Amino acid sequence: MKPQLLLSALLLTAALSFRTVAQAYDFGCPVTWDRQSLIIDGHRVVPVMGEIHYSRIPADEWQSEVRKMKEGGVTIIATYVFWNHIEEQEGIFRWDGQRDLRRFLEICKAEGLPVVLRIGPFCHGEVRNGGIPDWMFGKGCKLRSREPVFLSYTEKLYRQIYSQIIGLQWKDGGPLVACQFDNEYRGRGEYLMDLKRIALDIGFDLPFYTRTGWPELTTPVPFGEMLPLYGDYADGFWDKDLRETAGNYYKAFNFKGFRSSTAIGTDLLGKQEEKINQGDEEYPYFTCELGGGMATAYHKRPYIYADDCYSLAIVKLGSGSNLLGYYMYHGGTNPASTTGITMNETQRTLGTANNDLPVLTYDFQAPLGEFGQTYPQYYRLRPLHLFMQDWAETLAPMEASFPSPQDIKKGQDNCLRWSYRSLDNSGFIFINNYERLQNLSAKKNVRLEICGEKLPKTDIPAGCMAIFPVNIDGIRYATAQPVAKRDGKIYLMQVKGIKTVIAMQDGKTLRNVKPRGTATPVYKNVYLLTQGDAERLFLSRGGCCDEVATYETAVACTKIKEAGPLRTIEKGRAKVAEAPSEEDWANAAIYRITLPQDSSRFTLHSTLLSIEYQGDCARLYADGRLIDDNFQYGRPFLYGLWRLPEGTKELELRILPWQEDVPIYMPREADHTPGESVKSVTLRTSE
């Protein structure tokens, strides 16, 4: 079959110089904060923080992946240090290969990106036991407590982590700017303070420290000791309710003053009220877990859209947040175990035993997926990230106001959801006429007014999300979204379905303006771009995140064994459907995939194997070794062929059939036909 040339978002690993979209920080410069924002080197900043788990990505890919994040607009890296990734066997600490934290931090330093280290001891991250090693459960102490035995082991962990960061803290001119203690802790603040004391005694000395602001602590942490960071997701794999749009996730699409979420981690945390610790609103409003995507559990497999992620970001920014931290921004793959156990969370593990996650894949449908491939939200979010950088000092001190109701119900469609942030006579209007899977209607003849300025009546299309400036940088108002201001030029993005009007403070008003691109201004120094052009503004040509041409080629896939008897899908300890056991996989249908003999062309990021299949779940083996797995949810099962074990001669695909009437949420995008089959197997090869 002759390969067809396709436009694709597959990424090259060209180590070329490019004009980065990331803000340049002078490591070691003063870092402070107040109730509004971070202040770095005397300037207010509105950072974009992206989560990537270094130990879930091969070390030789770290540099290219960090660069992709930077080109996506990420200005701070966040990463967990999973205890059981580095001390799976008691007393044997591993900092080699993809566990080499120091090397990862050095790469972040070379790329000019500060790092927030989330050091546990409990992390979660859908890792076995939340990251706590199995052997800790036999120590006779209460985990995540102030008991001396537990704290003594935590101190050993922190000392090991400190050995990796010596000379790389912010005060030393290194990238490490902050660390988080534990995760989603709901007990007494004294425990978190114990963790901080241990870290400080060892030698941690950072500009600030963080904790998750949810759930509410039973006793608070003293003010100023740790910044509380919040989150929200469009949907949750952890939810036991299998109905579409079940739960409180709809609240994440409403502008509101309440910072936290009542939907995160309901499997572990139970019902959560709209309440945070007294005094927490005196901190700046930051997030560390804004859903960049979502993982798939066996019993619940949400399909996340780019507009879900974009809407969450618009709403958080319009609600007053001055740091958007995405979880995840980059997916990954669980590392191999040294003891034979798997590193994924399951219902059968000793800790966080509420969900069955895939053994290996942690793609998360993140802006950058498991193999660094882009999902649509990678580009969709870029204009927003550019805006956050270039108008940070203007935006950061602006207070949020909420003219629309803050208690909007799921699917409520009788009002426009909007907010604004303002200071004196300047401001930004934030619009979100979108809610996941609810199909909100267009709003007719809307007239918005802030700072004494009335914008012209306009129709707000269904699904519209936008930011409009008012009295900003010579623009009196515009029904177009600000994207960037550089080299004396102001770039606006046309909002689909809205006629662009630009009223200048010099009295000039331009109506029904059409985009002219980056070469021709629409008025003086003002440029109007299409959404597509804005999403790729300042991307380096031929660089690591520029779209490149790819070839898609079919490869041979032969069925060599029919599926055996259907398994009985039962509910496990957490009362949700249990994933297949190793014995169940013996009854899977088996296919042989024949790759081209010349495997030398499978260089870094060059070729993805894409498998479209019908069924419940699938596994991919290389010469009998499991190399990746997939719970079917409507997107292809992908594998980066450059990661194939050396000398691989044969790939084997195993599929378990989909069954009717099982207690599993499968999204509308997935094939619900009972049985199993392979629809297509292709190579997507970068030119």
Coordinates of C-alpha atoms in Angstrom, one line a residue, residues 107-687:
I107 CA 18.1 19.1 32.3
C108 CA 15.4 21.4 33.6
K109 CA 18.2 23.8 34.7
A110 CA 19.7 23.7 31.2
E111 CA 16.3 24.4 29.7
G112 CA 15.7 27.3 32.1
L113 CA 12.7 25.8 33.9
P114 CA 12.2 25.9 37.6
V115 CA 11.0 22.7 39.4
V116 CA 8.5 22.0 42.1
L117 CA 9.4 18.6 43.6
R118 CA 6.5 16.6 45.2
I119 CA 8.5 14.5 47.7
G120 CA 5.8 12.4 49.5
P121 CA 6.2 10.2 51.4
F122 CA 2.7 9.6 50.0
C123 CA 2.1 10.8 46.5
H124 CA -0.6 8.7 44.9
G125 CA -0.2 9.4 41.2
E126 CA -2.0 6.1 40.5
V127 CA 1.2 4.3 41.6
R128 CA 1.1 1.1 43.7
N129 CA 0.3 2.1 47.3
G130 CA 0.5 5.8 46.3
G131 CA 4.2 5.4 46.2
I132 CA 4.8 3.9 49.6
P133 CA 6.8 0.7 49.4
D134 CA 5.2 -2.6 50.2
W135 CA 7.7 -3.3 52.9
M136 CA 6.6 -0.3 54.9
F137 CA 3.3 -1.9 55.6
G138 CA 5.1 -4.5 57.8
K139 CA 6.8 -2.0 60.1
G140 CA 4.0 -1.9 62.7
C141 CA 3.4 1.8 62.5
K142 CA 0.6 4.0 61.2
L143 CA 1.5 5.3 57.8
R144 CA 1.3 9.0 57.1
S145 CA 1.4 9.8 60.8
R146 CA 3.5 11.4 63.5
E147 CA 4.6 8.1 64.9
P148 CA 8.4 8.1 65.3
V149 CA 8.9 4.8 63.3
F150 CA 7.2 6.2 60.3
L151 CA 8.9 9.6 60.5
S152 CA 12.3 7.9 60.9
Y153 CA 11.8 6.1 57.5
T154 CA 10.5 9.3 56.0
E155 CA 13.7 11.0 57.1
K156 CA 15.8 8.4 55.4
L157 CA 13.8 9.0 52.2
Y158 CA 14.2 12.7 52.4
R159 CA 18.0 12.4 53.1
Q160 CA 18.3 10.3 49.9
I161 CA 16.3 12.9 47.9
Y162 CA 18.5 15.7 49.4
S163 CA 21.6 13.8 48.1
Q164 CA 20.2 14.3 44.6
I165 CA 19.5 18.0 44.9
I166 CA 22.7 19.3 46.5
G167 CA 23.8 22.3 44.6
L168 CA 20.6 22.4 42.6
Q169 CA 18.4 24.4 45.0
W170 CA 17.3 27.8 44.0
K171 CA 19.7 29.6 46.4
D172 CA 22.6 27.7 44.6
G173 CA 21.5 28.9 41.2
G174 CA 19.7 25.6 40.6
P175 CA 16.1 25.0 39.3
L176 CA 14.6 23.6 42.5
V177 CA 12.3 26.4 43.7
A178 CA 9.8 24.6 46.0
C179 CA 8.7 21.2 47.3
Q180 CA 5.4 19.7 48.3
F181 CA 4.9 17.6 51.4
D182 CA 2.7 14.5 51.2
N183 CA -0.5 14.7 49.0
E184 CA -4.2 15.0 49.5
Y185 CA -3.7 14.8 53.3
R186 CA -6.8 15.3 55.5
G187 CA -5.4 14.9 59.0
R188 CA -3.7 17.3 61.4
G189 CA -1.4 20.0 60.1
E190 CA 1.2 19.0 62.7
Y191 CA 2.1 16.0 60.5
L192 CA 2.8 18.2 57.5
M193 CA 4.9 20.5 59.8
D194 CA 6.9 17.4 61.0
L195 CA 7.7 16.7 57.3
K196 CA 8.8 20.2 56.7
R197 CA 10.9 20.2 59.9
I198 CA 12.7 17.0 58.8
A199 CA 13.4 18.5 55.4
L200 CA 14.8 21.8 56.8
D201 CA 17.0 19.9 59.3
I202 CA 18.4 17.9 56.4
G203 CA 19.2 21.0 54.3
F204 CA 16.2 21.8 52.2
D205 CA 16.2 25.6 51.8
L206 CA 13.8 26.8 49.2
P207 CA 11.9 30.0 48.5
F208 CA 8.5 28.4 49.3
Y209 CA 6.8 25.1 50.2
T210 CA 3.4 23.7 49.1
R211 CA 0.7 21.3 50.0
T212 CA -2.6 20.3 48.4
G213 CA -5.3 22.6 49.5
W214 CA -7.8 19.7 49.5
P215 CA -9.3 18.1 51.5
E216 CA -9.7 20.4 54.5
L217 CA -7.2 19.6 57.3
T218 CA -8.5 18.8 60.8
T219 CA -6.1 21.3 62.2
P220 CA -4.4 24.0 60.1
V221 CA -0.8 24.5 59.1
P222 CA 0.5 27.8 60.5
F223 CA 0.1 30.6 58.0
G224 CA 2.9 31.1 55.6
E225 CA 4.5 27.7 56.1
M226 CA 3.1 26.0 53.0
L227 CA 1.1 27.5 50.1
P228 CA -2.1 25.5 49.5
L229 CA -2.6 24.5 45.8
Y230 CA -5.9 23.4 44.4
G231 CA -7.3 21.5 41.4
D232 CA -10.3 20.5 39.3
Y233 CA -10.9 17.8 36.7
A234 CA -13.5 17.5 33.8
D235 CA -14.2 13.9 34.9
G236 CA -12.7 11.2 37.1
F237 CA -11.8 7.6 36.6
W238 CA -12.1 7.1 40.3
D239 CA -15.8 7.7 40.4
K240 CA -17.9 4.6 41.2
D241 CA -21.0 6.1 39.6
L242 CA -20.9 4.8 36.0
R243 CA -23.4 7.2 34.5
E244 CA -22.2 9.7 32.0
T245 CA -21.3 13.1 33.6
A246 CA -22.0 11.7 37.1
G247 CA -20.5 13.5 40.1
N248 CA -19.7 17.2 40.8
Y249 CA -17.3 17.6 37.9
Y250 CA -19.7 20.1 36.2
K251 CA -18.8 22.6 38.9
A252 CA -15.4 23.0 37.4
F253 CA -17.0 24.7 34.4
N254 CA -18.5 27.5 36.5
F255 CA -16.8 30.7 37.5
K256 CA -16.8 30.9 41.3
G257 CA -14.9 32.3 44.2
F258 CA -14.6 28.9 46.0
R259 CA -11.1 27.6 45.2
S260 CA -11.2 23.9 45.8
S261 CA -13.0 21.0 44.2
T262 CA -15.6 18.7 45.7
A263 CA -15.0 16.0 43.0
I264 CA -11.3 15.1 43.3
G265 CA -10.5 11.7 44.8
T266 CA -14.0 10.9 46.0
D267 CA -13.0 7.3 46.2
L268 CA -10.4 8.0 48.9
L269 CA -11.8 11.3 50.4
G270 CA -15.5 10.7 50.3
K271 CA -18.0 13.5 50.1
Q272 CA -16.4 17.0 50.3
E273 CA -18.0 20.2 51.3
E274 CA -17.3 23.6 49.7
K275 CA -15.1 24.6 52.6
I276 CA -11.4 25.3 53.0
N277 CA -9.2 26.0 55.9
Q278 CA -9.8 29.4 57.5
G279 CA -7.2 31.8 56.3
D280 CA -6.3 30.0 53.1
E281 CA -7.8 32.7 51.0
E282 CA -5.0 35.0 52.2
Y283 CA -2.7 32.9 50.1
P284 CA -2.4 33.4 46.3
Y285 CA -4.8 31.3 44.3
F286 CA -2.7 28.5 42.7
T287 CA -3.5 25.1 41.2
C288 CA -1.3 22.0 41.0
E289 CA -3.9 19.6 39.6
L290 CA -5.9 21.2 36.8
G291 CA -6.9 18.3 34.6
G292 CA -4.7 18.2 31.5
G293 CA -6.5 15.0 30.7
M294 CA -7.6 11.9 32.7
A295 CA -6.4 8.4 33.3
T296 CA -8.5 5.3 32.5
A297 CA -9.4 2.8 35.2
Y298 CA -10.8 -0.5 34.3
H299 CA -14.3 0.3 35.6
K300 CA -14.4 3.9 34.3
R301 CA -12.8 5.2 31.2
P302 CA -13.5 8.9 30.5
Y303 CA -12.7 10.3 27.1
I304 CA -11.4 13.9 27.5
Y305 CA -11.7 16.6 24.9
A306 CA -9.4 19.5 24.2
D307 CA -12.3 21.9 25.0
D308 CA -12.7 20.3 28.5
C309 CA -9.1 21.2 29.3
Y310 CA -9.3 24.7 27.8
S311 CA -12.6 25.4 29.6
L312 CA -11.1 24.4 32.9
A313 CA -8.2 26.7 32.4
I314 CA -10.3 29.7 31.3
V315 CA -12.6 29.2 34.3
K316 CA -9.7 29.0 36.8
L317 CA -7.9 32.0 35.4
G318 CA -11.2 34.0 35.3
S319 CA -11.9 33.0 38.9
G320 CA -8.7 34.6 40.1
S321 CA -6.1 31.9 39.8
N322 CA -2.6 33.2 39.2
L323 CA -0.8 29.9 38.6
L324 CA -2.3 27.1 36.4
G325 CA -0.7 23.8 37.3
Y326 CA -1.7 20.9 35.0
Y327 CA -1.9 17.3 36.1
M328 CA -0.8 15.7 33.9
Y329 CA 0.9 17.8 31.2
H330 CA 2.9 14.8 30.0
G331 CA 2.0 11.1 30.3
G332 CA 4.3 8.2 30.9
T333 CA 4.9 4.5 31.4
N334 CA 5.3 2.8 34.7
P335 CA 8.9 1.5 35.2
A336 CA 9.8 -2.1 35.5
S337 CA 9.8 -3.6 38.9
T338 CA 12.8 -5.2 40.4
T339 CA 10.7 -7.6 42.6
G340 CA 8.2 -8.9 40.1
I341 CA 5.2 -6.9 41.4
T342 CA 3.6 -4.4 39.2
M343 CA 3.8 -0.6 39.9
N344 CA 0.2 0.3 39.1
E345 CA -2.6 1.0 41.5
T346 CA -5.1 -1.9 41.8
Q347 CA -7.9 -2.9 44.1
R348 CA -5.7 -5.7 45.5
T349 CA -2.7 -3.6 46.7
L350 CA -2.1 -2.7 50.3
G351 CA -2.7 1.1 49.9
T352 CA -4.9 3.3 47.8
A353 CA -6.7 0.1 46.8
N354 CA -9.8 1.5 45.0
N355 CA -9.1 1.4 41.3
D356 CA -7.5 -1.0 38.8
L357 CA -5.2 1.0 36.5
P358 CA -3.3 -0.5 33.5
V359 CA -0.1 -2.2 34.4
L360 CA 2.1 0.0 32.3
T361 CA 0.5 2.9 30.5
Y362 CA -0.1 6.3 32.2
D363 CA -0.9 8.2 29.0
F364 CA -3.5 10.3 30.9
Q365 CA -4.7 11.8 27.6
A366 CA -2.4 14.7 28.6
P367 CA -1.4 17.5 26.2
L368 CA 1.8 15.4 25.6
G369 CA 0.9 11.7 25.8
E370 CA 2.8 8.6 26.9
F371 CA 5.3 8.8 24.1
G372 CA 5.4 12.6 23.7
Q373 CA 2.7 12.6 21.1
T374 CA 0.5 15.7 21.1
Y375 CA -3.2 15.6 21.9
P376 CA -5.3 18.6 20.6
Q377 CA -5.2 20.5 23.9
Y378 CA -1.4 20.9 23.6
Y379 CA -2.1 23.5 20.9
R380 CA -5.4 24.6 22.2
L381 CA -3.9 25.8 25.4
R382 CA -0.8 27.6 24.0
P383 CA -2.5 31.0 23.3
L384 CA -3.7 31.1 26.9
H385 CA -0.2 30.3 28.1
L386 CA 1.3 33.0 26.0
F387 CA -1.3 35.5 27.4
M388 CA -0.5 34.5 30.9
Q389 CA 3.2 35.2 30.4
D390 CA 2.9 38.5 28.5
W391 CA 0.2 40.1 30.6
A392 CA 1.3 38.6 33.9
E393 CA 2.1 41.9 35.7
T394 CA -1.2 43.4 34.5
L395 CA -3.4 40.4 35.3
A396 CA -1.9 39.3 38.6
P397 CA -3.1 42.1 40.8
M398 CA -6.6 42.1 39.2
E399 CA -9.4 40.9 41.5
A400 CA -12.1 38.5 40.1
S401 CA -15.8 39.5 40.0
F402 CA -18.7 37.2 39.3
P403 CA -21.7 38.7 37.6
S404 CA -23.2 35.3 36.7
P405 CA -24.5 32.9 39.4
Q406 CA -21.9 30.8 41.2
D407 CA -24.3 28.0 42.0
I408 CA -25.1 27.0 38.4
K409 CA -26.5 23.4 38.2
K410 CA -25.4 20.7 35.8
G411 CA -26.4 21.7 32.3
Q412 CA -28.1 24.9 33.4
D413 CA -28.4 27.0 30.2
N414 CA -30.5 30.1 31.1
C415 CA -27.6 32.4 31.6
L416 CA -24.1 33.2 30.2
R417 CA -21.3 32.0 32.4
W418 CA -18.8 34.8 32.6
S419 CA -16.5 36.7 35.0
Y420 CA -14.1 39.5 34.9
R421 CA -10.9 40.5 36.5
S422 CA -10.2 44.2 36.9
L423 CA -8.0 46.9 38.6
D424 CA -8.9 50.6 38.3
N425 CA -10.4 51.1 34.8
S426 CA -8.7 48.1 33.1
G427 CA -9.8 44.5 33.0
F428 CA -10.3 41.2 31.2
I429 CA -13.6 39.5 30.5
F430 CA -13.7 35.7 30.7
I431 CA -16.4 33.8 28.9
N432 CA -17.2 30.1 29.1
N433 CA -20.3 29.0 27.3
Y434 CA -19.2 25.4 27.5
E435 CA -19.8 22.4 29.8
R436 CA -18.6 18.9 29.2
L437 CA -21.2 16.8 27.3
Q438 CA -24.0 19.4 28.0
N439 CA -24.3 21.2 24.6
L440 CA -25.0 24.7 26.0
S441 CA -26.9 26.9 23.6
A442 CA -25.8 30.1 21.9
K443 CA -26.6 33.3 23.9
K444 CA -28.1 36.0 21.8
N445 CA -27.5 39.8 21.9
V446 CA -25.2 39.7 24.9
R447 CA -23.9 43.1 26.1
L448 CA -21.0 42.9 28.6
E449 CA -20.0 45.8 30.7
I450 CA -17.0 46.3 33.0
C451 CA -14.9 49.3 34.1
G452 CA -17.5 51.6 32.7
E453 CA -17.1 50.2 29.1
K454 CA -20.0 48.7 27.3
L455 CA -19.0 46.2 24.6
P456 CA -21.3 46.1 21.5
K457 CA -24.1 43.5 21.6
T458 CA -22.9 40.2 20.3
D459 CA -24.0 36.6 20.0
I460 CA -22.0 34.1 22.1
P461 CA -21.9 30.8 20.1
A462 CA -22.4 27.5 21.7
G463 CA -19.2 26.1 23.1
C464 CA -17.5 29.5 23.0
M465 CA -14.6 30.3 25.4
A466 CA -12.9 33.6 25.2
I467 CA -11.0 36.5 26.9
F468 CA -11.8 40.1 25.9
P469 CA -9.5 43.0 26.9
V470 CA -10.9 46.3 28.2
N471 CA -8.6 49.4 28.4
I472 CA -5.4 47.3 27.9
D473 CA -2.3 48.5 26.1
G474 CA -4.1 51.1 23.9
I475 CA -7.1 48.9 23.2
R476 CA -10.4 50.3 24.7
Y477 CA -12.1 47.0 24.1
A478 CA -12.0 44.1 21.7
T479 CA -14.2 41.1 20.9
A480 CA -11.0 39.2 20.2
Q481 CA -8.7 37.4 22.6
P482 CA -5.3 38.8 23.6
V483 CA -2.5 36.3 22.9
A484 CA 0.9 38.0 23.1
K485 CA 2.7 41.3 23.1
R486 CA 6.3 41.2 22.0
D487 CA 8.6 43.5 20.1
G488 CA 6.0 46.3 20.3
K489 CA 3.4 44.2 18.6
I490 CA 0.1 43.1 20.1
Y491 CA -1.4 39.8 18.8
L492 CA -5.1 39.0 19.2
M493 CA -7.0 35.8 18.3
Q494 CA -10.3 35.8 16.5
V495 CA -12.9 34.0 18.4
K496 CA -14.9 31.6 16.2
G497 CA -18.4 32.7 15.6
I498 CA -18.0 36.3 17.0
K499 CA -17.5 39.3 14.8
T500 CA -14.3 41.0 15.7
V501 CA -14.6 44.6 16.8
I502 CA -11.5 46.5 18.0
A503 CA -12.0 49.9 19.6
M504 CA -8.8 51.8 20.2
Q505 CA -8.2 54.4 22.9
D506 CA -7.2 56.9 20.2
G507 CA -10.9 56.9 19.0
K508 CA -10.5 54.5 16.1
T509 CA -13.0 51.6 15.9
L510 CA -12.5 48.7 13.5
R511 CA -15.6 46.5 12.9
N512 CA -15.9 43.0 11.4
V513 CA -12.1 42.8 11.3
K514 CA -10.6 39.8 9.4
P515 CA -7.4 38.0 10.4
R516 CA -4.3 39.0 8.4
G517 CA -1.7 36.8 10.1
T518 CA 1.6 37.9 11.7
A519 CA 2.8 39.8 8.6
T520 CA 0.2 42.5 8.4
P521 CA -1.3 44.5 11.2
V522 CA -5.0 45.3 11.2
Y523 CA -4.2 48.7 12.8
K524 CA -0.8 50.2 13.7
N525 CA 0.8 47.5 16.0
V526 CA -2.3 45.3 16.4
Y527 CA -2.4 41.9 14.6
L528 CA -5.4 39.6 14.4
L529 CA -4.8 35.8 14.0
T530 CA -6.9 32.8 13.4
Q531 CA -7.2 30.3 16.2
G532 CA -4.9 28.0 14.2
D533 CA -2.2 30.6 13.7
A534 CA -2.5 31.7 17.4
E535 CA -2.0 28.1 18.6
R536 CA 1.3 27.9 16.7
L537 CA 2.5 31.5 17.3
F538 CA 6.3 31.5 18.0
L539 CA 6.7 27.8 17.5
S540 CA 10.1 27.2 15.9
R541 CA 10.0 26.0 12.3
G542 CA 11.2 22.5 12.2
G543 CA 11.8 22.5 15.9
C544 CA 10.6 19.9 18.5
C545 CA 7.0 21.0 18.5
D546 CA 6.4 22.2 14.9
E547 CA 3.9 20.0 13.0
V548 CA 5.7 17.8 10.5
A549 CA 4.6 15.7 7.6
T550 CA 4.3 12.0 8.4
Y551 CA 3.6 8.9 6.4
E552 CA 1.0 6.4 7.5
T553 CA 1.7 2.8 6.4
A554 CA -0.4 -0.3 7.0
V555 CA 1.4 -3.3 8.5
A556 CA 0.5 -7.0 8.5
C557 CA -1.5 -8.3 11.5
T558 CA -2.4 -11.9 11.5
K559 CA -4.8 -13.6 14.0
I560 CA -3.1 -16.8 15.3
K561 CA -5.4 -17.7 18.2
E562 CA -9.1 -17.2 18.9
A563 CA -10.3 -15.9 22.2
G564 CA -11.2 -18.5 24.8
P565 CA -14.2 -18.6 27.1
L566 CA -15.4 -15.2 28.3
R567 CA -14.3 -14.4 31.8
T568 CA -16.8 -13.5 34.6
I569 CA -16.3 -9.9 35.4
E570 CA -16.7 -9.4 39.1
K571 CA -16.4 -6.5 41.5
G572 CA -13.3 -6.3 43.6
R573 CA -12.6 -5.1 47.1
A574 CA -13.5 -1.5 46.2
K575 CA -16.9 -2.7 44.7
V576 CA -16.0 -1.8 41.2
A577 CA -15.3 -4.1 38.2
E578 CA -12.0 -5.9 38.6
A579 CA -9.4 -5.9 35.8
P580 CA -8.4 -9.2 34.1
S581 CA -5.9 -11.4 36.0
E582 CA -2.9 -13.0 34.4
E583 CA -4.9 -16.2 34.1
D584 CA -7.6 -14.3 32.3
W585 CA -5.1 -13.1 29.7
A586 CA -4.4 -16.8 28.8
N587 CA -7.8 -16.7 27.1
A588 CA -7.2 -13.6 25.0
A589 CA -7.3 -13.6 21.2
I590 CA -3.7 -13.4 19.9
Y591 CA -2.5 -11.5 16.8
R592 CA 1.0 -11.4 15.3
I593 CA 2.2 -8.0 14.1
T594 CA 4.9 -8.1 11.4
L595 CA 7.1 -5.0 11.4
P596 CA 9.4 -3.9 8.6
Q597 CA 12.7 -5.7 8.7
D598 CA 14.7 -2.5 8.8
S599 CA 14.0 -1.4 12.4
S600 CA 17.0 1.1 12.3
R601 CA 14.6 3.8 11.2
F602 CA 12.8 3.6 14.5
T603 CA 14.8 6.5 15.9
L604 CA 13.6 8.6 18.8
H605 CA 10.1 9.9 18.2
S606 CA 10.2 8.8 14.6
T607 CA 7.5 6.0 14.4
L608 CA 4.4 5.3 16.4
L609 CA 2.6 2.0 16.1
S610 CA -1.2 2.7 16.1
I611 CA -3.6 -0.1 16.7
E612 CA -7.4 0.4 16.2
Y613 CA -9.2 -2.5 17.9
Q614 CA -12.6 -3.6 19.1
G615 CA -12.6 -5.2 22.5
D616 CA -12.4 -4.7 26.2
C617 CA -8.6 -4.3 26.7
A618 CA -5.4 -5.2 25.0
R619 CA -1.7 -5.9 25.7
L620 CA 1.3 -5.7 23.5
Y621 CA 4.3 -8.1 23.9
A622 CA 7.8 -8.1 22.4
D623 CA 9.2 -11.6 22.1
G624 CA 6.9 -12.6 25.0
R625 CA 7.7 -9.6 27.2
L626 CA 4.8 -7.2 28.1
I627 CA 5.7 -3.7 26.8
D628 CA 2.4 -1.8 27.0
D629 CA -1.3 -2.2 27.7
N630 CA -4.5 -0.4 27.0
F631 CA -8.1 -0.2 28.3
Q632 CA -10.3 0.5 25.3
Y633 CA -11.9 4.0 25.5
G634 CA -12.1 5.1 21.9
R635 CA -8.6 6.3 21.0
P636 CA -6.0 4.1 19.3
F637 CA -3.6 1.9 21.3
L638 CA -0.2 3.6 20.6
Y639 CA 3.3 2.4 21.1
G640 CA 6.6 4.3 20.4
L641 CA 8.6 1.8 18.4
W642 CA 11.9 3.5 19.3
R643 CA 11.4 2.0 22.8
L644 CA 11.3 -1.6 21.5
P645 CA 13.7 -3.9 23.4
E646 CA 16.9 -4.3 21.3
G647 CA 16.7 -7.3 19.0
T648 CA 12.9 -7.6 19.1
K649 CA 11.8 -10.1 16.4
E650 CA 8.1 -10.4 17.0
L651 CA 5.2 -8.4 18.3
E652 CA 2.2 -10.0 19.8
L653 CA -1.1 -8.3 20.4
R654 CA -3.6 -9.9 22.9
I655 CA -7.2 -8.7 23.1
L656 CA -9.9 -9.7 25.6
P657 CA -13.4 -9.4 24.1
W658 CA -15.9 -6.7 25.1
Q659 CA -19.0 -8.1 26.9
E660 CA -22.5 -6.8 27.1
D661 CA -24.0 -5.6 30.4
V662 CA -20.8 -5.3 32.4
P663 CA -20.3 -2.7 35.2
I664 CA -17.9 -0.6 33.2
Y665 CA -18.3 3.0 31.9
M666 CA -17.2 3.0 28.3
P667 CA -17.5 6.4 26.6
R668 CA -19.6 7.1 23.5
E669 CA -16.5 7.3 21.3
A670 CA -15.6 3.6 21.9
D671 CA -16.9 0.6 20.0
H672 CA -19.5 -1.1 22.2
T673 CA -19.9 -4.1 19.9
P674 CA -19.4 -7.4 21.8
G675 CA -16.4 -9.5 20.8
E676 CA -13.0 -8.5 19.6
S677 CA -11.2 -7.7 16.3
V678 CA -8.4 -5.7 14.9
K679 CA -9.6 -2.9 12.7
S680 CA -6.2 -1.6 11.6
V681 CA -2.5 -1.5 12.5
T682 CA -0.4 1.3 11.0
L683 CA 2.9 2.9 11.4
R684 CA 2.9 6.7 11.7
T685 CA 6.4 7.7 10.6
S686 CA 7.8 11.2 10.7
E687 CA 9.4 12.3 7.5

